[in-house]
Coordinates of C-alpha atoms in Angstrom, one line a residue:
X28 CA 0.0 0.0 0.0
X29 CA 1.0 3.6 -0.3
X30 CA 1.4 4.0 3.4
X31 CA 3.8 1.1 3.7
X32 CA 5.9 2.4 0.8
X33 CA 6.0 5.9 2.3
X34 CA 7.1 4.5 5.6
X35 CA 9.9 2.4 4.0
X36 CA 11.3 5.4 2.0
X37 CA 14.6 6.6 3.5
X38 CA 15.6 10.3 3.6
X39 CA 16.2 11.4 0.1
X40 CA 14.6 8.2 -1.3
X41 CA 13.0 7.8 -4.7
X42 CA 9.7 6.2 -5.4
X43 CA 9.3 5.2 -9.1
X44 CA 6.0 4.0 -10.4
X45 CA 4.7 3.2 -13.9
X46 CA 1.0 3.8 -12.9
X47 CA -0.3 6.5 -15.1
X48 CA -3.3 7.4 -12.9
X49 CA -1.4 7.4 -9.6
X50 CA -2.4 10.1 -7.1
X51 CA -1.1 11.1 -3.7
X52 CA -3.1 12.8 -0.9
X53 CA -1.8 16.0 0.7
X54 CA -0.7 14.2 3.9
X55 CA 1.3 11.8 1.7
X56 CA 3.0 14.6 -0.2
X57 CA 3.9 16.3 3.1
X58 CA 5.5 13.0 4.2
X59 CA 7.6 13.0 0.9
X60 CA 8.5 16.6 1.5
X61 CA 9.6 16.0 5.1
X62 CA 11.8 13.1 4.0
X63 CA 13.2 15.0 1.1
X64 CA 12.0 12.1 -1.0
X65 CA 10.7 12.2 -4.6
X66 CA 8.1 10.5 -6.7
X67 CA 8.9 9.7 -10.4
X68 CA 6.8 8.3 -13.2
X69 CA 8.4 5.7 -15.5
X70 CA 7.1 5.7 -19.1
X71 CA 9.6 3.6 -21.0
X72 CA 7.9 4.0 -24.3
X73 CA 8.8 7.7 -24.4
X74 CA 12.3 6.8 -25.8
X75 CA 10.7 5.3 -29.0
X76 CA 8.2 8.2 -29.5
X77 CA 10.8 10.8 -30.4
X78 CA 13.8 10.3 -32.7
X79 CA 15.7 13.1 -30.8
X80 CA 15.1 11.4 -27.4
X81 CA 16.1 8.1 -28.8
X82 CA 19.3 9.5 -30.1
X83 CA 20.0 11.3 -26.8
X84 CA 19.3 8.0 -24.9
X85 CA 21.7 6.1 -27.2
X86 CA 24.3 8.8 -26.7
X87 CA 24.0 8.5 -22.9
X88 CA 24.2 4.7 -23.1
X89 CA 27.3 4.9 -25.4
X90 CA 29.0 7.4 -23.1
X91 CA 28.2 5.2 -20.1
X92 CA 29.6 2.0 -21.7
X93 CA 32.8 3.8 -22.7
X94 CA 33.3 5.0 -19.1
X95 CA 32.6 1.6 -17.7
X96 CA 35.1 0.1 -20.2
X97 CA 37.7 2.6 -19.2
X98 CA 37.0 2.0 -15.4
X99 CA 36.2 5.7 -15.1
X100 CA 33.1 4.8 -13.2
X101 CA 31.9 1.7 -11.4
X102 CA 28.3 0.5 -11.0
X103 CA 26.7 1.0 -7.6
X104 CA 26.3 -2.0 -5.3
X105 CA 22.7 -2.8 -4.5
X106 CA 20.5 -5.5 -3.0
X107 CA 17.1 -6.2 -4.4
X108 CA 14.5 -7.5 -1.9
X109 CA 10.9 -8.5 -2.8
X110 CA 8.3 -6.2 -1.0
X111 CA 6.7 -9.3 0.7
X112 CA 10.0 -10.2 2.3
X113 CA 10.9 -6.8 3.7
X114 CA 9.6 -7.7 7.2
X115 CA 11.9 -10.8 7.2
X116 CA 14.9 -8.9 6.2
X117 CA 17.2 -7.5 8.9
X118 CA 19.7 -4.7 8.4
X119 CA 22.4 -7.0 9.7
X120 CA 22.1 -9.3 6.6
X121 CA 23.4 -6.5 4.4
X122 CA 26.9 -5.2 4.4
X123 CA 26.3 -1.5 3.7
X124 CA 28.8 1.1 2.9
X125 CA 28.4 4.6 1.5
X126 CA 27.6 3.3 -2.0
X127 CA 25.2 0.4 -1.2
X128 CA 21.5 0.8 -2.0
X129 CA 18.7 -1.4 -0.9
X130 CA 16.0 -1.8 -3.7
X131 CA 12.5 -3.0 -2.7
X132 CA 10.8 -4.7 -5.7
X133 CA 7.0 -4.7 -5.9
X134 CA 6.9 -7.4 -8.5

């Protein structure tokens, strides 16, 4: 539910949804504001709708692959946990450092 997801968001967290009719109530937006969190909408088909956007996207991917190949950047470490298992997961199971992210999957 929305309340469970809002409660699980950390400070500065991001909530990404692909629901096109998603709405938040004013108390929920206040909670996002107080946590410095954000809500983003994912519409993956947008990249194929515009030739300019597709070219820009391919340029970003090409630049990223070149930087990964040259070891200029390294991918972030993360752990993916299904939403149903969040209650069973303890923080001690994960070895966090400043680059580690915990991703909660709703699938």
